[in-house]
Amino acid sequence: MARKLVVIGNGMAPGRALERLLEQAPDAYEITIFNAEPRVNYDRIMLSPVLSGEKAYEDILIHDDVWYADHGITLKKGCKAVGIDREAKTVAGADGSVVPYDKLLVATGSSPFIIPVPGKDLEGVLTYRDLDDVEAMLAAADKGASAVVIGGGLLGLEAAAGLKERGMDVTVLHLMPTLMERQLDAAAGYLLERAIEARGIKVVTGANTHEIVGDTRVEGVRLDDGAEIPADIVVMAVGIRPNADLARQAGLEVNRGIVVNDAMQTSDPDILAVGECVEHRGHCYGLVAPLYEMAKVVAERLLDKEAAYQGSVTSTRLKVTGIDLFSAGDFSEGKDREEIVLRDAVGGIYKRLVIRDDRLIGIVLYGDTKDGAWFFQLMKDGTPIDEMRETLIFGQNYAGGTPLDPTAAVAALPDDAEICGCNGVCKSKIVGAITEHGLTSLDGVRARTKASASCGSCTGLVEQLMAMTLGDGFTPDAVQPMCGCTDLGHDDVRRLIVAKELKSIPAVMQELEWKTSCGCAKCRPALNFYLIADWPGEYQDDYQSRFINERVHANIQKDGTYSVVPRMWGGMTSSAELRAIADVVDKFGIPTVKVTGGQRIDLLGVPKEDLPAVWADLNAAGMVSGHAYAKGLRTVKTCVGTDWCRFGTQDSTGLGVKIEKMMWGSWTPHKVKMAVSGCPRNCAEATCKDFGVVCVDSGYELHVGGAAGMHIKGTEVLCTVATEAEALEYCAAVVQLYREQGRYLERIYKWMDRVGLAAIREQVVEDAEKRTALFEKFLYSQRFAQKDPWAERVAGKDAHEFTPMNRIAMREAAE
């Protein structure tokens, strides 16, 4: 006599389990299914094509009514199971029915997570989990209407693409800096964002939803920064949670999901569970592949056979036509792992393989995913990759082959192949110029043909042509690369950031074909500075790309504590400020207070976790950060000038304060120190500063390029100006020119040695139009830079940085 099997849920996982059960023993069970949805089993991963109009509901059916009838299955459509009586071994339905079981399979799936923001219950706020959600979106998707999708993960992007195909104006809001950050690294996330935007979908990253606005129906979404995006519908696609309420009510063990063992049994051995509602070894799965692996075990166990589910290794693909991406495994950074990276900026291709102990452990592919399955199998099998390492990144067809000759590809190009797209220069013209004119340097080829003279992205190709034509006679220009992540030097990177309008670190790395996935401690801070300097107001400072002192806005000392230096404009202070400093010193037990060479007061020995509280008290007394840690303006030292000195010729203190208030907060390639002396006796030592002013009877003598640290160097006179206003304008113009031309970590005097004082004079002194433009650009950038970082941290920004993860006693640490 057949045993009784009751299934709660009619999704893909229980459907696959029943298929395998019926294939092996069609008469083993009398089967009843409770299905809350009023329809048969369908392929949920194909909802996106239904939303976009590429498929209809009938196209994604897995089991139609005939299938259930042929197998004698009682399918209770639209009947939600409302209770499990484990003593009586029955399931109660919402229609009042009570069905007995010998074995029960719980497959209640998952529920969409709803962000608890004001307006979440307004009409027009939708989710995206099943066909009812799709039908609701289609009903609301009037052509030309606006949709906001909250969530830039798999489901959110698929929903956005589908709604766009239906003619809606779509905006995706994503909390994190890059899309699909759980499945992709930043480089692939950048390419994905570019591809989504190319479809006409607006993407806003770093967007925290504050409120969904409207009276009774959705009218828009307001973000934390005050921006408001109009919307006729809002789709929440921010994640799922296992639907385990019924199991919990029945007294089954539930954590995040319904806890099962390797046999897919719950805490009641006669009750099994499968699908997104399950938690196995601490993991909950939302992809179909592991659900099918679970279903296979369930079918075997229902037939009393031995089978065990061991967990799953999953991979990710995005079901949006024309976007090819694949990821699997662990691709986070770590000291115990290395990576192989291939980038093709023109083709929009990015490949990254993460290796540990000679085995693949992580894969990220974008633009070319045809080898995804092969890489995935290598990873799952733990195949050693040592013998195919050099060609591994090129895929299965090249596995274990001989590394390619880098000039072979360019040699195979036809003569009329365009090498330099900017200037329309073909291969034959470059080769002809090399042979005809005996060119042996890249600069020579640029001068003759214009190839690589504009954006420079074809420089590698031109160099390969030179190597092919000249053989051993070609010696590439000895450009010092920025670091091991790129062959490009600082100047080329800087030039290409502007020429290609690159406005994020992932964009720079992809478009300039970085050799690593995320850069290193040398290139990331440099790129962060170049992007801030080149795109003020557009590029957002990358917190993780700064050194520790700039990250915590204080200088770390040898014992791990920090020093705090409040700003004192022009070296001036007051009794109120001094009292506030004294109070801070007493309150926090600060052990050392010292006057610096830049006329500031340094509080030494402050524990990291005390920094926000120290800053709060200094802020309350009107003091801001002195930026003593920054690649930016440190101090403007002054003498007392005409206020007190018998020899003073100008108000040096007043001018120093004006300069400091104009310059503070600015980002520069390296630290900048300034001084203003009231007379040629030079008590403020202006002639050993990066920029100095020596006041004279006729006006202001401007000095540049001094140093008094590891290297001692006197300044050189830039020019003499007549007024304070001119002194301020020239000062800002020099610093702006340094910001645009200086290489990261290059002091002003080294920059001046490299470009020459004459070149600086030509642009700042002799070219008034250029000087005015530099001055205005500097002032514009200061609109975004002059924010006190201490006040921001006191208000809670980066709070995690100042909260200890744990406190360990010295003895415990030693042990």
PDB file of C-alpha atoms in Angstrom, residues 349-496:
ATOM      1  CA  ILE A 349      36.700  42.195 -21.130  1.00  0.00           C
ATOM      2  CA  TYR A 350      37.886  41.458 -17.616  1.00  0.00           C
ATOM      3  CA  LYS A 351      39.037  38.104 -16.312  1.00  0.00           C
ATOM      4  CA  ARG A 352      40.379  37.336 -12.862  1.00  0.00           C
ATOM      5  CA  LEU A 353      41.413  34.013 -11.435  1.00  0.00           C
ATOM      6  CA  VAL A 354      42.240  33.741  -7.725  1.00  0.00           C
ATOM      7  CA  ILE A 355      44.685  31.004  -6.760  1.00  0.00           C
ATOM      8  CA  ARG A 356      45.723  29.502  -3.442  1.00  0.00           C
ATOM      9  CA  ASP A 357      48.064  26.570  -3.009  1.00  0.00           C
ATOM     10  CA  ASP A 358      48.162  25.971  -6.769  1.00  0.00           C
ATOM     11  CA  ARG A 359      44.354  25.627  -6.968  1.00  0.00           C
ATOM     12  CA  LEU A 360      41.675  27.929  -8.310  1.00  0.00           C
ATOM     13  CA  ILE A 361      39.495  29.256  -5.508  1.00  0.00           C
ATOM     14  CA  GLY A 362      37.763  32.190  -7.202  1.00  0.00           C
ATOM     15  CA  ILE A 363      36.652  33.245 -10.682  1.00  0.00           C
ATOM     16  CA  VAL A 364      35.337  36.548 -12.025  1.00  0.00           C
ATOM     17  CA  LEU A 365      34.679  36.864 -15.753  1.00  0.00           C
ATOM     18  CA  TYR A 366      33.083  39.777 -17.583  1.00  0.00           C
ATOM     19  CA  GLY A 367      32.592  40.181 -21.317  1.00  0.00           C
ATOM     20  CA  ASP A 368      33.992  36.744 -22.218  1.00  0.00           C
ATOM     21  CA  THR A 369      32.469  33.950 -20.154  1.00  0.00           C
ATOM     22  CA  LYS A 370      32.756  31.019 -22.545  1.00  0.00           C
ATOM     23  CA  ASP A 371      35.341  29.333 -20.322  1.00  0.00           C
ATOM     24  CA  GLY A 372      33.345  29.895 -17.138  1.00  0.00           C
ATOM     25  CA  ALA A 373      32.150  26.300 -16.882  1.00  0.00           C
ATOM     26  CA  TRP A 374      35.673  24.963 -17.436  1.00  0.00           C
ATOM     27  CA  PHE A 375      37.189  27.216 -14.797  1.00  0.00           C
ATOM     28  CA  PHE A 376      34.340  26.301 -12.456  1.00  0.00           C
ATOM     29  CA  GLN A 377      35.022  22.603 -12.892  1.00  0.00           C
ATOM     30  CA  LEU A 378      38.737  23.130 -12.247  1.00  0.00           C
ATOM     31  CA  MET A 379      37.800  24.932  -9.052  1.00  0.00           C
ATOM     32  CA  LYS A 380      35.296  22.313  -7.868  1.00  0.00           C
ATOM     33  CA  ASP A 381      37.708  19.454  -8.643  1.00  0.00           C
ATOM     34  CA  GLY A 382      40.653  21.191  -6.982  1.00  0.00           C
ATOM     35  CA  THR A 383      42.753  20.579 -10.092  1.00  0.00           C
ATOM     36  CA  PRO A 384      46.421  21.683  -9.788  1.00  0.00           C
ATOM     37  CA  ILE A 385      47.035  24.467 -12.317  1.00  0.00           C
ATOM     38  CA  ASP A 386      50.827  24.706 -12.180  1.00  0.00           C
ATOM     39  CA  GLU A 387      51.458  23.169 -15.618  1.00  0.00           C
ATOM     40  CA  MET A 388      48.963  25.425 -17.404  1.00  0.00           C
ATOM     41  CA  ARG A 389      49.532  28.524 -15.322  1.00  0.00           C
ATOM     42  CA  GLU A 390      51.044  30.718 -18.051  1.00  0.00           C
ATOM     43  CA  THR A 391      48.143  30.211 -20.439  1.00  0.00           C
ATOM     44  CA  LEU A 392      45.354  29.474 -17.959  1.00  0.00           C
ATOM     45  CA  ILE A 393      43.703  32.879 -18.241  1.00  0.00           C
ATOM     46  CA  PHE A 394      43.219  32.413 -22.002  1.00  0.00           C
ATOM     47  CA  GLY A 395      40.902  29.483 -21.415  1.00  0.00           C
ATOM     48  CA  GLN A 396      40.543  25.814 -22.201  1.00  0.00           C
ATOM     49  CA  ASN A 397      41.707  26.061 -25.832  1.00  0.00           C
ATOM     50  CA  TYR A 398      45.117  27.364 -24.726  1.00  0.00           C
ATOM     51  CA  ALA A 399      45.524  25.238 -21.608  1.00  0.00           C
ATOM     52  CA  GLY A 400      49.085  23.977 -21.320  1.00  0.00           C
ATOM     53  CA  GLY A 401      50.084  25.502 -24.673  1.00  0.00           C
ATOM     54  CA  THR A 402      53.114  27.624 -25.458  1.00  0.00           C
ATOM     55  CA  PRO A 403      52.808  31.256 -24.366  1.00  0.00           C
ATOM     56  CA  LEU A 404      52.026  33.481 -27.339  1.00  0.00           C
ATOM     57  CA  ASP A 405      54.590  35.766 -28.908  1.00  0.00           C
ATOM     58  CA  PRO A 406      53.263  39.207 -27.970  1.00  0.00           C
ATOM     59  CA  THR A 407      54.211  40.635 -31.376  1.00  0.00           C
ATOM     60  CA  ALA A 408      52.583  37.819 -33.353  1.00  0.00           C
ATOM     61  CA  ALA A 409      49.123  39.348 -33.174  1.00  0.00           C
ATOM     62  CA  VAL A 410      50.220  42.763 -34.353  1.00  0.00           C
ATOM     63  CA  ALA A 411      52.339  41.204 -37.137  1.00  0.00           C
ATOM     64  CA  ALA A 412      49.218  39.479 -38.425  1.00  0.00           C
ATOM     65  CA  LEU A 413      47.294  42.750 -38.773  1.00  0.00           C
ATOM     66  CA  PRO A 414      46.683  43.972 -42.345  1.00  0.00           C
ATOM     67  CA  ASP A 415      48.571  47.084 -43.490  1.00  0.00           C
ATOM     68  CA  ASP A 416      45.426  49.214 -43.433  1.00  0.00           C
ATOM     69  CA  ALA A 417      44.513  48.239 -39.857  1.00  0.00           C
ATOM     70  CA  GLU A 418      43.878  51.363 -37.813  1.00  0.00           C
ATOM     71  CA  ILE A 419      46.274  51.572 -34.876  1.00  0.00           C
ATOM     72  CA  CYS A 420      45.565  55.069 -33.557  1.00  0.00           C
ATOM     73  CA  GLY A 421      41.850  55.796 -33.607  1.00  0.00           C
ATOM     74  CA  CYS A 422      42.266  59.374 -32.370  1.00  0.00           C
ATOM     75  CA  ASN A 423      44.403  60.441 -35.320  1.00  0.00           C
ATOM     76  CA  GLY A 424      43.395  57.828 -37.895  1.00  0.00           C
ATOM     77  CA  VAL A 425      46.888  56.330 -38.280  1.00  0.00           C
ATOM     78  CA  CYS A 426      47.156  52.866 -39.836  1.00  0.00           C
ATOM     79  CA  LYS A 427      49.794  50.171 -39.442  1.00  0.00           C
ATOM     80  CA  SER A 428      51.532  50.772 -42.807  1.00  0.00           C
ATOM     81  CA  LYS A 429      52.005  54.483 -42.094  1.00  0.00           C
ATOM     82  CA  ILE A 430      53.734  53.760 -38.790  1.00  0.00           C
ATOM     83  CA  VAL A 431      55.932  50.995 -40.181  1.00  0.00           C
ATOM     84  CA  GLY A 432      56.771  53.179 -43.213  1.00  0.00           C
ATOM     85  CA  ALA A 433      57.745  56.124 -41.018  1.00  0.00           C
ATOM     86  CA  ILE A 434      59.979  53.918 -38.859  1.00  0.00           C
ATOM     87  CA  THR A 435      61.902  52.540 -41.839  1.00  0.00           C
ATOM     88  CA  GLU A 436      61.939  55.689 -43.976  1.00  0.00           C
ATOM     89  CA  HIS A 437      63.081  58.071 -41.249  1.00  0.00           C
ATOM     90  CA  GLY A 438      65.058  55.649 -39.110  1.00  0.00           C
ATOM     91  CA  LEU A 439      62.854  56.258 -36.080  1.00  0.00           C
ATOM     92  CA  THR A 440      63.906  54.399 -32.955  1.00  0.00           C
ATOM     93  CA  SER A 441      61.934  56.130 -30.198  1.00  0.00           C
ATOM     94  CA  LEU A 442      58.258  56.398 -29.375  1.00  0.00           C
ATOM     95  CA  ASP A 443      58.509  60.176 -29.297  1.00  0.00           C
ATOM     96  CA  GLY A 444      59.954  60.085 -32.828  1.00  0.00           C
ATOM     97  CA  VAL A 445      57.017  58.035 -34.095  1.00  0.00           C
ATOM     98  CA  ARG A 446      54.578  60.358 -32.352  1.00  0.00           C
ATOM     99  CA  ALA A 447      56.210  63.410 -33.925  1.00  0.00           C
ATOM    100  CA  ARG A 448      56.143  61.932 -37.439  1.00  0.00           C
ATOM    101  CA  THR A 449      52.786  60.146 -37.467  1.00  0.00           C
ATOM    102  CA  LYS A 450      50.745  61.490 -34.500  1.00  0.00           C
ATOM    103  CA  ALA A 451      50.120  57.864 -33.486  1.00  0.00           C
ATOM    104  CA  SER A 452      49.586  57.585 -29.688  1.00  0.00           C
ATOM    105  CA  ALA A 453      50.009  61.354 -29.405  1.00  0.00           C
ATOM    106  CA  SER A 454      46.455  61.991 -28.196  1.00  0.00           C
ATOM    107  CA  CYS A 455      44.788  59.722 -25.658  1.00  0.00           C
ATOM    108  CA  GLY A 456      47.730  57.299 -25.691  1.00  0.00           C
ATOM    109  CA  SER A 457      45.688  54.115 -25.377  1.00  0.00           C
ATOM    110  CA  CYS A 458      47.397  52.687 -28.485  1.00  0.00           C
ATOM    111  CA  THR A 459      50.910  53.198 -27.095  1.00  0.00           C
ATOM    112  CA  GLY A 460      51.346  49.472 -26.453  1.00  0.00           C
ATOM    113  CA  LEU A 461      50.380  48.616 -30.026  1.00  0.00           C
ATOM    114  CA  VAL A 462      52.745  51.233 -31.459  1.00  0.00           C
ATOM    115  CA  GLU A 463      55.582  49.886 -29.331  1.00  0.00           C
ATOM    116  CA  GLN A 464      54.844  46.356 -30.546  1.00  0.00           C
ATOM    117  CA  LEU A 465      55.023  47.609 -34.143  1.00  0.00           C
ATOM    118  CA  MET A 466      58.386  49.212 -33.391  1.00  0.00           C
ATOM    119  CA  ALA A 467      59.649  45.994 -31.814  1.00  0.00           C
ATOM    120  CA  MET A 468      58.449  44.016 -34.825  1.00  0.00           C
ATOM    121  CA  THR A 469      60.087  46.448 -37.291  1.00  0.00           C
ATOM    122  CA  LEU A 470      63.336  47.207 -35.481  1.00  0.00           C
ATOM    123  CA  GLY A 471      63.923  43.900 -33.684  1.00  0.00           C
ATOM    124  CA  ASP A 472      66.783  44.247 -31.210  1.00  0.00           C
ATOM    125  CA  GLY A 473      67.287  47.810 -32.378  1.00  0.00           C
ATOM    126  CA  PHE A 474      64.217  48.923 -30.442  1.00  0.00           C
ATOM    127  CA  THR A 475      64.633  49.880 -26.809  1.00  0.00           C
ATOM    128  CA  PRO A 476      61.396  50.995 -25.179  1.00  0.00           C
ATOM    129  CA  ASP A 477      61.504  54.364 -23.484  1.00  0.00           C
ATOM    130  CA  ALA A 478      62.589  53.947 -19.906  1.00  0.00           C
ATOM    131  CA  VAL A 479      59.351  55.110 -18.317  1.00  0.00           C
ATOM    132  CA  GLN A 480      59.236  54.292 -14.625  1.00  0.00           C
ATOM    133  CA  PRO A 481      55.913  52.531 -14.060  1.00  0.00           C
ATOM    134  CA  MET A 482      53.702  53.802 -11.284  1.00  0.00           C
ATOM    135  CA  CYS A 483      53.960  50.346  -9.652  1.00  0.00           C
ATOM    136  CA  GLY A 484      53.886  46.693 -10.560  1.00  0.00           C
ATOM    137  CA  CYS A 485      50.152  46.894 -11.323  1.00  0.00           C
ATOM    138  CA  THR A 486      50.722  48.835 -14.565  1.00  0.00           C
ATOM    139  CA  ASP A 487      53.379  49.606 -17.180  1.00  0.00           C
ATOM    140  CA  LEU A 488      52.239  53.238 -17.291  1.00  0.00           C
ATOM    141  CA  GLY A 489      54.052  56.013 -15.478  1.00  0.00           C
ATOM    142  CA  HIS A 490      52.384  58.660 -13.340  1.00  0.00           C
ATOM    143  CA  ASP A 491      52.271  61.213 -16.173  1.00  0.00           C
ATOM    144  CA  ASP A 492      50.610  58.837 -18.629  1.00  0.00           C
ATOM    145  CA  VAL A 493      48.059  57.721 -16.060  1.00  0.00           C
ATOM    146  CA  ARG A 494      47.275  61.333 -15.209  1.00  0.00           C
ATOM    147  CA  ARG A 495      46.953  62.311 -18.869  1.00  0.00           C
ATOM    148  CA  LEU A 496      44.697  59.359 -19.678  1.00  0.00           C
TER     149      LEU A 496
END
